[in-house]
Amino acid sequence: MTANRRKQHGTVYVAVLGISMIVAMMALAGATVGRLELRRSASRSDAIMARILAQEAIEFGFNWMDKNPNWRTELTNGIAHGPFHASGGGNFRFVATDPDGDLADDAEEGFVLRGVGRSGDAVACEEVEVAFTGEPLDCLLSALTVNSAVSMPNGSLFAWKTIYGDGIVSVNGNLATGSSYSKVDCDAWATGTITGDIEGFADELQSPARQMPGANVFDYYIANGTPIEITAIPESSGKRRIIRRLISPAANPYGPANPNGIYVIDCQGEDLVIHIARIVGTIVLLNNGDGSEISNAMCWEPAEAGMPALLVENNIKLNIAANGLIESVDNVNYNPPGTPYEGETDNDESDLYSPRMWGIIYCGGRLTVDQYFGFVTKGAVVCEEYELDSIVTHNYDAVHLNNPPPGFRNDGELRIVPGSWRSVAY
């Protein structure tokens, strides 16, 4: 073999060896990539499984609570219950958290239910809001629901008596407008007959009667409200008077504040007048005298949408003006820090407030409306008897129907709030 041919053979050998090394390195790299891809695939699978387990944790926890009547005392607020092992591997646990820090203090209070799922090294967390809800009483279908008599008496203070509104006036009985100057300028519904001037639809002889709150309508609010002693409220001209005051979850001029804005006043037979005031909350009047009334400039709404604004055990009069509050006139700051008005707070006395009476107004006796200056309610007015000696507008708000508060719903149950399901960081 000549030197040239030996050289050629050596070159071929080196080339083959180089190619073999390249192939081997490619194979090794491919195996490494395969292992990395397998790990990534396993990680993705674990992440997906962890999220499925977190969702399963919520379903499991919700069903466990639904079947266990003592769950509020058996669970600790904010502490995980579990882990529970899944049949396909991994585990999950659930956590119930009440915003006020106590699951057991209120059997009808909503809470946040969180589910945590683990699979391999992956952890996922999901949460939902849970509310205690029942079917609303159908008195909440109307802007005004009266359980018995509607009166627009002739020869009283004003000749013209008109109910305006964008909802329905419902009566468990007959509805008659009375004089030629009186009318209902909206739709009307009655279990009896409807006579007189009705501008909207008149649905008479309807059945069954509208459902009215029962004797337990005050129970939740008494149990969760802060008492205000009637003797703490100043007396003037023979009546207790709340005047030029702010009452809210952050403000109670007569004692400790209630975080839910629920205040209960046992009037002990005395007359109570609330006028020229801003209230953000639910006021409950028990044993109030027949001379009790809500009057003059008022800005009143519940602290939480859907809750009642006013619950009254006996007769009361609404004599509210259409003009709003003026801080500079009253020398009161009605929106200090802690009680915003339309999202704003300040430390001055230069603001103006629109007149409003929003929320559910419930009267267990006769509700008399005798203000002539265009007073407007927004929500649902529910009463046993109703007397109108004025022109009034009762507008409707379906928020109460969609989320009925205690006392205005049938037997309730735990329900996941629609649209509240979300993924959160763990």
GROMACS .gro file of C-alpha atoms in nm:
model
  426
    1MET     CA    1   0.000   0.000   0.000
    2THR     CA    2   0.147   0.331  -0.099
    3ALA     CA    3   0.179   0.628   0.135
    4ASN     CA    4  -0.097   0.817  -0.050
    5ARG     CA    5  -0.347   0.535  -0.008
    6ARG     CA    6  -0.262   0.502   0.363
    7LYS     CA    7  -0.323   0.873   0.398
    8GLN     CA    8  -0.662   0.847   0.230
    9HIS     CA    9  -0.767   0.560   0.459
   10GLY     CA   10  -0.664   0.763   0.763
   11THR     CA   11  -0.865   1.059   0.647
   12VAL     CA   12  -1.175   0.843   0.598
   13TYR     CA   13  -1.131   0.692   0.944
   14VAL     CA   14  -1.108   1.032   1.106
   15ALA     CA   15  -1.416   1.150   0.917
   16VAL     CA   16  -1.613   0.842   1.017
   17LEU     CA   17  -1.502   0.884   1.378
   18GLY     CA   18  -1.603   1.250   1.372
   19ILE     CA   19  -1.942   1.172   1.228
   20SER     CA   20  -1.990   0.898   1.486
   21MET     CA   21  -1.907   1.142   1.765
   22ILE     CA   22  -2.149   1.397   1.621
   23VAL     CA   23  -2.421   1.133   1.598
   24ALA     CA   24  -2.347   1.022   1.954
   25MET     CA   25  -2.360   1.382   2.079
   26MET     CA   26  -2.684   1.440   1.894
   27ALA     CA   27  -2.827   1.125   2.046
   28LEU     CA   28  -2.712   1.237   2.391
   29ALA     CA   29  -2.854   1.585   2.337
   30GLY     CA   30  -3.178   1.433   2.213
   31ALA     CA   31  -3.199   1.216   2.521
   32THR     CA   32  -3.136   1.523   2.744
   33VAL     CA   33  -3.397   1.725   2.558
   34GLY     CA   34  -3.635   1.431   2.589
   35ARG     CA   35  -3.578   1.413   2.962
   36LEU     CA   36  -3.629   1.790   2.997
   37GLU     CA   37  -3.941   1.777   2.786
   38LEU     CA   38  -4.065   1.484   2.993
   39ARG     CA   39  -4.003   1.684   3.308
   40ARG     CA   40  -4.177   1.989   3.160
   41SER     CA   41  -4.466   1.769   3.054
   42ALA     CA   42  -4.481   1.619   3.402
   43SER     CA   43  -4.472   1.971   3.553
   44ARG     CA   44  -4.754   2.083   3.324
   45SER     CA   45  -4.953   1.775   3.417
   46ASP     CA   46  -4.890   1.842   3.788
   47ALA     CA   47  -4.995   2.205   3.748
   48ILE     CA   48  -5.315   2.103   3.571
   49MET     CA   49  -5.386   1.834   3.830
   50ALA     CA   50  -5.315   2.076   4.117
   51ARG     CA   51  -5.572   2.319   3.980
   52ILE     CA   52  -5.827   2.040   3.936
   53LEU     CA   53  -5.765   1.934   4.296
   54ALA     CA   54  -5.805   2.295   4.416
   55GLN     CA   55  -6.143   2.309   4.245
   56GLU     CA   56  -6.231   1.970   4.390
   57ALA     CA   57  -6.137   2.102   4.733
   58ILE     CA   58  -6.398   2.377   4.703
   59GLU     CA   59  -6.666   2.133   4.590
   60PHE     CA   60  -6.570   1.892   4.867
   61GLY     CA   61  -6.568   2.164   5.132
   62PHE     CA   62  -6.898   2.311   5.019
   63ASN     CA   63  -7.070   1.970   5.026
   64TRP     CA   64  -6.911   1.888   5.363
   65MET     CA   65  -7.050   2.209   5.514
   66ASP     CA   66  -7.391   2.153   5.357
   67LYS     CA   67  -7.417   1.811   5.525
   68ASN     CA   68  -7.264   1.912   5.858
   69PRO     CA   69  -7.489   2.150   6.058
   70ASN     CA   70  -7.211   2.218   6.313
   71TRP     CA   71  -6.945   2.314   6.060
   72ARG     CA   72  -6.915   2.673   6.183
   73THR     CA   73  -6.797   2.557   6.525
   74GLU     CA   74  -6.592   2.263   6.398
   75LEU     CA   75  -6.382   2.474   6.160
   76THR     CA   76  -6.135   2.742   6.264
   77ASN     CA   77  -6.151   3.067   6.072
   78GLY     CA   78  -5.871   3.088   5.814
   79ILE     CA   79  -5.721   2.749   5.904
   80ALA     CA   80  -5.706   2.472   5.644
   81HIS     CA   81  -5.914   2.158   5.690
   82GLY     CA   82  -5.734   1.853   5.549
   83PRO     CA   83  -5.534   1.735   5.366
   84PHE     CA   84  -5.752   1.484   5.188
   85HIS     CA   85  -5.581   1.246   4.947
   86ALA     CA   86  -5.711   1.211   4.593
   87SER     CA   87  -5.751   0.864   4.442
   88GLY     CA   88  -5.531   0.954   4.142
   89GLY     CA   89  -5.253   1.101   4.354
   90GLY     CA   90  -5.201   1.441   4.511
   91ASN     CA   91  -5.404   1.595   4.792
   92PHE     CA   92  -5.628   1.892   4.867
   93ARG     CA   93  -5.758   2.096   5.158
   94PHE     CA   94  -6.013   2.375   5.205
   95VAL     CA   95  -6.018   2.693   5.411
   96ALA     CA   96  -6.322   2.898   5.522
   97THR     CA   97  -6.255   3.262   5.609
   98ASP     CA   98  -6.508   3.503   5.755
   99PRO     CA   99  -6.410   3.869   5.696
  100ASP     CA  100  -6.489   3.954   6.059
  101GLY     CA  101  -6.263   3.674   6.183
  102ASP     CA  102  -6.534   3.461   6.345
  103LEU     CA  103  -6.717   3.188   6.154
  104ALA     CA  104  -6.945   3.102   6.446
  105ASP     CA  105  -7.084   3.444   6.534
  106ASP     CA  106  -7.354   3.456   6.266
  107ALA     CA  107  -7.522   3.156   6.105
  108GLU     CA  108  -7.630   3.364   5.804
  109GLU     CA  109  -7.307   3.548   5.735
  110GLY     CA  110  -7.122   3.495   5.408
  111PHE     CA  111  -6.759   3.387   5.385
  112VAL     CA  112  -6.478   3.304   5.142
  113LEU     CA  113  -6.413   2.937   5.067
  114ARG     CA  114  -6.063   2.859   4.936
  115GLY     CA  115  -5.939   2.529   4.793
  116VAL     CA  116  -5.572   2.430   4.778
  117GLY     CA  117  -5.455   2.143   4.555
  118ARG     CA  118  -5.113   1.975   4.542
  119SER     CA  119  -4.974   1.740   4.279
  120GLY     CA  120  -4.602   1.666   4.274
  121ASP     CA  121  -4.425   1.997   4.324
  122ALA     CA  122  -4.719   2.200   4.190
  123VAL     CA  123  -4.961   2.393   4.414
  124ALA     CA  124  -5.277   2.571   4.297
  125CYS     CA  125  -5.534   2.777   4.483
  126GLU     CA  126  -5.892   2.867   4.390
  127GLU     CA  127  -6.154   3.057   4.589
  128VAL     CA  128  -6.521   3.151   4.578
  129GLU     CA  129  -6.758   3.365   4.779
  130VAL     CA  130  -7.032   3.180   4.962
  131ALA     CA  131  -7.354   3.349   5.074
  132PHE     CA  132  -7.649   3.233   5.280
  133THR     CA  133  -7.948   3.297   5.058
  134GLY     CA  134  -8.310   3.194   5.039
  135GLU     CA  135  -8.591   3.266   4.799
  136PRO     CA  136  -8.704   3.629   4.840
  137LEU     CA  137  -9.049   3.708   4.973
  138ASP     CA  138  -9.248   3.834   4.677
  139CYS     CA  139  -9.329   4.160   4.853
  140LEU     CA  140  -8.986   4.253   4.716
  141LEU     CA  141  -9.128   4.241   4.364
  142SER     CA  142  -9.290   4.580   4.416
  143ALA     CA  143  -9.180   4.934   4.489
  144LEU     CA  144  -9.465   4.951   4.743
  145THR     CA  145  -9.638   4.652   4.902
  146VAL     CA  146  -9.926   4.703   5.146
  147ASN     CA  147 -10.074   4.411   5.339
  148SER     CA  148 -10.416   4.563   5.402
  149ALA     CA  149 -10.552   4.914   5.361
  150VAL     CA  150 -10.439   5.191   5.127
  151SER     CA  151 -10.589   5.527   5.218
  152MET     CA  152 -10.592   5.856   5.028
  153PRO     CA  153 -10.839   6.038   5.251
  154ASN     CA  154 -11.059   6.321   5.118
  155GLY     CA  155 -11.057   6.654   5.292
  156SER     CA  156 -10.716   6.604   5.449
  157LEU     CA  157 -10.410   6.822   5.425
  158PHE     CA  158 -10.364   6.809   5.046
  159ALA     CA  159 -10.632   6.751   4.782
  160TRP     CA  160 -10.390   6.601   4.527
  161LYS     CA  161 -10.252   6.263   4.623
  162THR     CA  162 -10.043   6.074   4.369
  163ILE     CA  163  -9.813   5.776   4.379
  164TYR     CA  164  -9.550   5.792   4.106
  165GLY     CA  165  -9.278   5.539   4.040
  166ASP     CA  166  -9.110   5.300   3.801
  167GLY     CA  167  -9.230   4.985   3.975
  168ILE     CA  168  -9.555   4.829   4.099
  169VAL     CA  169  -9.792   4.918   4.381
  170SER     CA  170  -9.917   4.591   4.532
  171VAL     CA  171 -10.202   4.553   4.780
  172ASN     CA  172 -10.326   4.242   4.956
  173GLY     CA  173 -10.685   4.366   4.933
  174ASN     CA  174 -10.872   4.634   4.741
  175LEU     CA  175 -10.704   4.939   4.591
  176ALA     CA  176 -10.913   5.256   4.546
  177THR     CA  177 -10.765   5.598   4.479
  178GLY     CA  178 -11.058   5.783   4.633
  179SER     CA  179 -11.118   6.138   4.518
  180SER     CA  180 -11.088   6.261   4.159
  181TYR     CA  181 -10.765   6.435   4.255
  182SER     CA  182 -10.591   6.112   4.360
  183LYS     CA  183 -10.426   5.857   4.135
  184VAL     CA  184 -10.165   5.586   4.102
  185ASP     CA  185  -9.936   5.688   3.817
  186CYS     CA  186  -9.772   5.346   3.776
  187ASP     CA  187  -9.871   4.979   3.755
  188ALA     CA  188 -10.099   4.836   4.023
  189TRP     CA  189 -10.159   4.484   4.154
  190ALA     CA  190 -10.420   4.369   4.404
  191THR     CA  191 -10.581   4.054   4.538
  192GLY     CA  192 -10.911   4.246   4.542
  193THR     CA  193 -11.056   4.505   4.309
  194ILE     CA  194 -10.881   4.813   4.169
  195THR     CA  195 -11.088   5.129   4.119
  196GLY     CA  196 -11.012   5.491   4.049
  197ASP     CA  197 -10.743   5.659   3.844
  198ILE     CA  198 -10.470   5.405   3.761
  199GLU     CA  199 -10.234   5.521   3.487
  200GLY     CA  200 -10.050   5.190   3.441
  201PHE     CA  201 -10.164   4.828   3.418
  202ALA     CA  202 -10.426   4.727   3.674
  203ASP     CA  203 -10.395   4.358   3.769
  204GLU     CA  204 -10.684   4.290   4.007
  205LEU     CA  205 -10.824   3.975   4.170
  206GLN     CA  206 -10.476   3.824   4.181
  207SER     CA  207 -10.375   3.520   4.387
  208PRO     CA  208 -10.196   3.432   4.609
  209ALA     CA  209 -10.136   3.737   4.825
  210ARG     CA  210  -9.793   3.890   4.839
  211GLN     CA  211  -9.574   3.726   5.103
  212MET     CA  212  -9.510   3.958   5.394
  213PRO     CA  213  -9.232   3.939   5.655
  214GLY     CA  214  -9.318   3.737   5.965
  215ALA     CA  215  -9.277   3.807   6.334
  216ASN     CA  216  -8.907   3.720   6.303
  217VAL     CA  217  -8.832   4.010   6.068
  218PHE     CA  218  -8.640   4.192   6.344
  219ASP     CA  219  -8.452   3.890   6.486
  220TYR     CA  220  -8.135   3.906   6.277
  221TYR     CA  221  -8.096   4.280   6.325
  222ILE     CA  222  -8.153   4.265   6.700
  223ALA     CA  223  -7.897   3.983   6.729
  224ASN     CA  224  -7.635   4.161   6.516
  225GLY     CA  225  -7.712   4.525   6.590
  226THR     CA  226  -7.573   4.766   6.846
  227PRO     CA  227  -7.832   4.901   7.092
  228ILE     CA  228  -7.879   5.275   7.127
  229GLU     CA  229  -8.044   5.361   7.457
  230ILE     CA  230  -8.345   5.586   7.410
  231THR     CA  231  -8.231   5.790   7.710
  232ALA     CA  232  -7.904   5.870   7.528
  233ILE     CA  233  -8.100   6.062   7.261
  234PRO     CA  234  -8.180   6.422   7.363
  235GLU     CA  235  -8.542   6.518   7.421
  236SER     CA  236  -8.709   6.831   7.285
  237SER     CA  237  -9.077   6.932   7.292
  238GLY     CA  238  -9.176   6.595   7.437
  239LYS     CA  239  -8.999   6.382   7.173
  240ARG     CA  240  -8.658   6.222   7.145
  241ARG     CA  241  -8.476   6.371   6.847
  242ILE     CA  242  -8.184   6.258   6.634
  243ILE     CA  243  -8.096   6.581   6.456
  244ARG     CA  244  -7.787   6.695   6.263
  245ARG     CA  245  -7.613   6.367   6.323
  246LEU     CA  246  -7.416   6.113   6.119
  247ILE     CA  247  -7.477   5.745   6.191
  248SER     CA  248  -7.277   5.484   6.001
  249PRO     CA  249  -7.058   5.176   6.052
  250ALA     CA  250  -6.783   5.417   6.157
  251ALA     CA  251  -6.991   5.671   6.350
  252ASN     CA  252  -7.239   5.645   6.636
  253PRO     CA  253  -7.284   5.962   6.841
  254TYR     CA  254  -7.467   5.764   7.110
  255GLY     CA  255  -7.224   5.480   7.178
  256PRO     CA  256  -6.996   5.224   7.012
  257ALA     CA  257  -7.004   5.190   6.634
  258ASN     CA  258  -7.143   4.879   6.468
  259PRO     CA  259  -6.923   4.752   6.181
  260ASN     CA  260  -7.233   4.656   5.979
  261GLY     CA  261  -7.412   4.983   6.049
  262ILE     CA  262  -7.703   4.812   6.232
  263TYR     CA  263  -7.845   5.008   6.526
  264VAL     CA  264  -8.142   4.905   6.740
  265ILE     CA  265  -8.343   5.159   6.941
  266ASP     CA  266  -8.603   5.038   7.191
  267CYS     CA  267  -8.813   5.353   7.219
  268GLN     CA  268  -9.000   5.218   7.525
  269GLY     CA  269  -9.322   5.383   7.405
  270GLU     CA  270  -9.166   5.724   7.346
  271ASP     CA  271  -9.191   5.919   7.021
  272LEU     CA  272  -8.869   5.938   6.822
  273VAL     CA  273  -8.803   6.190   6.545
  274ILE     CA  274  -8.512   6.149   6.304
  275HIS     CA  275  -8.456   6.459   6.095
  276ILE     CA  276  -8.178   6.655   5.924
  277ALA     CA  277  -7.938   6.362   5.937
  278ARG     CA  278  -7.723   6.135   5.726
  279ILE     CA  279  -7.758   5.764   5.795
  280VAL     CA  280  -7.553   5.491   5.631
  281GLY     CA  281  -7.691   5.175   5.781
  282THR     CA  282  -7.998   4.997   5.915
  283ILE     CA  283  -8.201   5.159   6.193
  284VAL     CA  284  -8.443   4.936   6.387
  285LEU     CA  285  -8.714   5.106   6.593
  286LEU     CA  286  -8.894   4.892   6.853
  287ASN     CA  287  -9.186   4.995   7.077
  288ASN     CA  288  -9.196   5.338   6.914
  289GLY     CA  289  -9.474   5.582   6.993
  290ASP     CA  290  -9.740   5.681   6.736
  291GLY     CA  291  -9.587   6.026   6.705
  292SER     CA  292  -9.259   5.893   6.565
  293GLU     CA  293  -9.150   6.029   6.230
  294ILE     CA  294  -8.871   6.071   5.978
  295SER     CA  295  -8.873   6.430   5.862
  296ASN     CA  296  -8.702   6.722   5.693
  297ALA     CA  297  -8.378   6.687   5.495
  298MET     CA  298  -8.248   6.330   5.496
  299CYS     CA  299  -7.972   6.135   5.320
  300TRP     CA  300  -8.029   5.770   5.409
  301GLU     CA  301  -7.904   5.447   5.258
  302PRO     CA  302  -7.805   5.104   5.394
  303ALA     CA  303  -7.439   5.031   5.464
  304GLU     CA  304  -7.456   4.732   5.229
  305ALA     CA  305  -7.657   4.713   4.908
  306GLY     CA  306  -7.965   4.498   4.955
  307MET     CA  307  -7.996   4.554   5.329
  308PRO     CA  308  -8.288   4.742   5.486
  309ALA     CA  309  -8.257   5.109   5.569
  310LEU     CA  310  -8.539   5.130   5.824
  311LEU     CA  311  -8.734   4.868   6.019
  312VAL     CA  312  -9.016   4.997   6.240
  313GLU     CA  313  -9.235   4.791   6.470
  314ASN     CA  314  -9.529   5.034   6.498
  315ASN     CA  315  -9.682   5.333   6.314
  316ILE     CA  316  -9.452   5.596   6.169
  317LYS     CA  317  -9.476   5.904   5.948
  318LEU     CA  318  -9.250   5.998   5.659
  319ASN     CA  319  -9.241   6.374   5.622
  320ILE     CA  320  -8.920   6.411   5.425
  321ALA     CA  321  -8.827   6.716   5.221
  322ALA     CA  322  -8.694   6.707   4.866
  323ASN     CA  323  -8.401   6.932   4.953
  324GLY     CA  324  -8.077   6.771   5.067
  325LEU     CA  325  -7.835   6.822   5.351
  326ILE     CA  326  -7.606   7.127   5.355
  327GLU     CA  327  -7.301   7.088   5.578
  328SER     CA  328  -7.234   7.461   5.611
  329VAL     CA  329  -7.589   7.517   5.736
  330ASP     CA  330  -7.590   7.222   5.976
  331ASN     CA  331  -7.228   7.277   6.091
  332VAL     CA  332  -7.169   6.903   6.048
  333ASN     CA  333  -6.921   6.708   5.837
  334TYR     CA  334  -7.137   6.424   5.703
  335ASN     CA  335  -6.855   6.246   5.514
  336PRO     CA  336  -6.554   6.225   5.745
  337PRO     CA  337  -6.288   5.956   5.699
  338GLY     CA  338  -6.459   5.619   5.738
  339THR     CA  339  -6.792   5.730   5.591
  340PRO     CA  340  -6.753   5.831   5.227
  341TYR     CA  341  -7.027   5.994   5.022
  342GLU     CA  342  -7.017   5.878   4.661
  343GLY     CA  343  -6.663   5.756   4.723
  344GLU     CA  344  -6.528   6.079   4.876
  345THR     CA  345  -6.434   6.177   5.232
  346ASP     CA  346  -6.295   6.502   5.370
  347ASN     CA  347  -6.248   6.706   5.686
  348ASP     CA  348  -6.450   7.015   5.590
  349GLU     CA  349  -6.811   7.129   5.619
  350SER     CA  350  -6.872   7.252   5.266
  351ASP     CA  351  -7.051   6.962   5.093
  352LEU     CA  352  -7.405   6.920   4.967
  353TYR     CA  353  -7.599   6.590   4.978
  354SER     CA  354  -7.879   6.475   4.752
  355PRO     CA  355  -8.202   6.383   4.934
  356ARG     CA  356  -8.241   6.006   4.936
  357MET     CA  357  -8.417   5.726   5.116
  358TRP     CA  358  -8.272   5.412   4.961
  359GLY     CA  359  -8.315   5.051   5.064
  360ILE     CA  360  -8.599   4.853   5.218
  361ILE     CA  361  -8.837   5.048   5.439
  362TYR     CA  362  -9.049   4.818   5.656
  363CYS     CA  363  -9.331   4.930   5.884
  364GLY     CA  364  -9.521   4.678   6.096
  365GLY     CA  365  -9.804   4.927   6.143
  366ARG     CA  366  -9.938   5.224   5.944
  367LEU     CA  367  -9.697   5.414   5.725
  368THR     CA  368  -9.813   5.770   5.664
  369VAL     CA  369  -9.658   5.985   5.391
  370ASP     CA  370  -9.760   6.351   5.410
  371GLN     CA  371  -9.483   6.552   5.253
  372TYR     CA  372  -9.573   6.767   4.952
  373PHE     CA  373  -9.227   6.837   4.821
  374GLY     CA  374  -9.163   6.545   4.589
  375PHE     CA  375  -9.006   6.293   4.826
  376VAL     CA  376  -8.857   5.986   4.649
  377THR     CA  377  -8.780   5.639   4.783
  378LYS     CA  378  -8.568   5.387   4.596
  379GLY     CA  379  -8.588   5.019   4.685
  380ALA     CA  380  -8.893   4.850   4.835
  381VAL     CA  381  -9.146   4.993   5.081
  382VAL     CA  382  -9.331   4.722   5.274
  383CYS     CA  383  -9.598   4.799   5.534
  384GLU     CA  384  -9.919   4.674   5.693
  385GLU     CA  385 -10.119   4.992   5.620
  386TYR     CA  386 -10.044   5.291   5.401
  387GLU     CA  387 -10.187   5.643   5.413
  388LEU     CA  388 -10.094   5.906   5.156
  389ASP     CA  389 -10.160   6.275   5.203
  390SER     CA  390  -9.904   6.397   4.954
  391ILE     CA  391  -9.737   6.343   4.619
  392VAL     CA  392  -9.468   6.077   4.643
  393THR     CA  393  -9.246   5.870   4.414
  394HIS     CA  394  -9.165   5.510   4.504
  395ASN     CA  395  -8.896   5.382   4.268
  396TYR     CA  396  -8.794   5.019   4.255
  397ASP     CA  397  -8.454   4.855   4.300
  398ALA     CA  398  -8.416   4.484   4.221
  399VAL     CA  399  -8.101   4.450   4.434
  400HIS     CA  400  -8.318   4.330   4.724
  401LEU     CA  401  -8.486   4.068   4.509
  402ASN     CA  402  -8.156   3.936   4.379
  403ASN     CA  403  -7.995   3.925   4.722
  404PRO     CA  404  -8.275   3.924   4.981
  405PRO     CA  405  -8.168   4.023   5.333
  406PRO     CA  406  -8.261   3.839   5.654
  407GLY     CA  407  -8.630   3.866   5.737
  408PHE     CA  408  -8.726   3.908   5.371
  409ARG     CA  409  -8.657   3.558   5.242
  410ASN     CA  410  -8.779   3.206   5.293
  411ASP     CA  411  -8.563   2.939   5.456
  412GLY     CA  412  -8.215   2.992   5.319
  413GLU     CA  413  -7.917   2.781   5.227
  414LEU     CA  414  -7.551   2.821   5.144
  415ARG     CA  415  -7.488   2.910   4.782
  416ILE     CA  416  -7.178   2.995   4.581
  417VAL     CA  417  -7.210   3.352   4.457
  418PRO     CA  418  -7.227   3.345   4.075
  419GLY     CA  419  -6.922   3.495   3.907
  420SER     CA  420  -6.708   3.485   4.223
  421TRP     CA  421  -6.492   3.184   4.127
  422ARG     CA  422  -6.129   3.289   4.073
  423SER     CA  423  -5.769   3.164   4.080
  424VAL     CA  424  -5.552   3.325   4.349
  425ALA     CA  425  -5.190   3.312   4.457
  426TYR     CA  426  -5.108   3.065   4.734
   0.00000   0.00000   0.00000
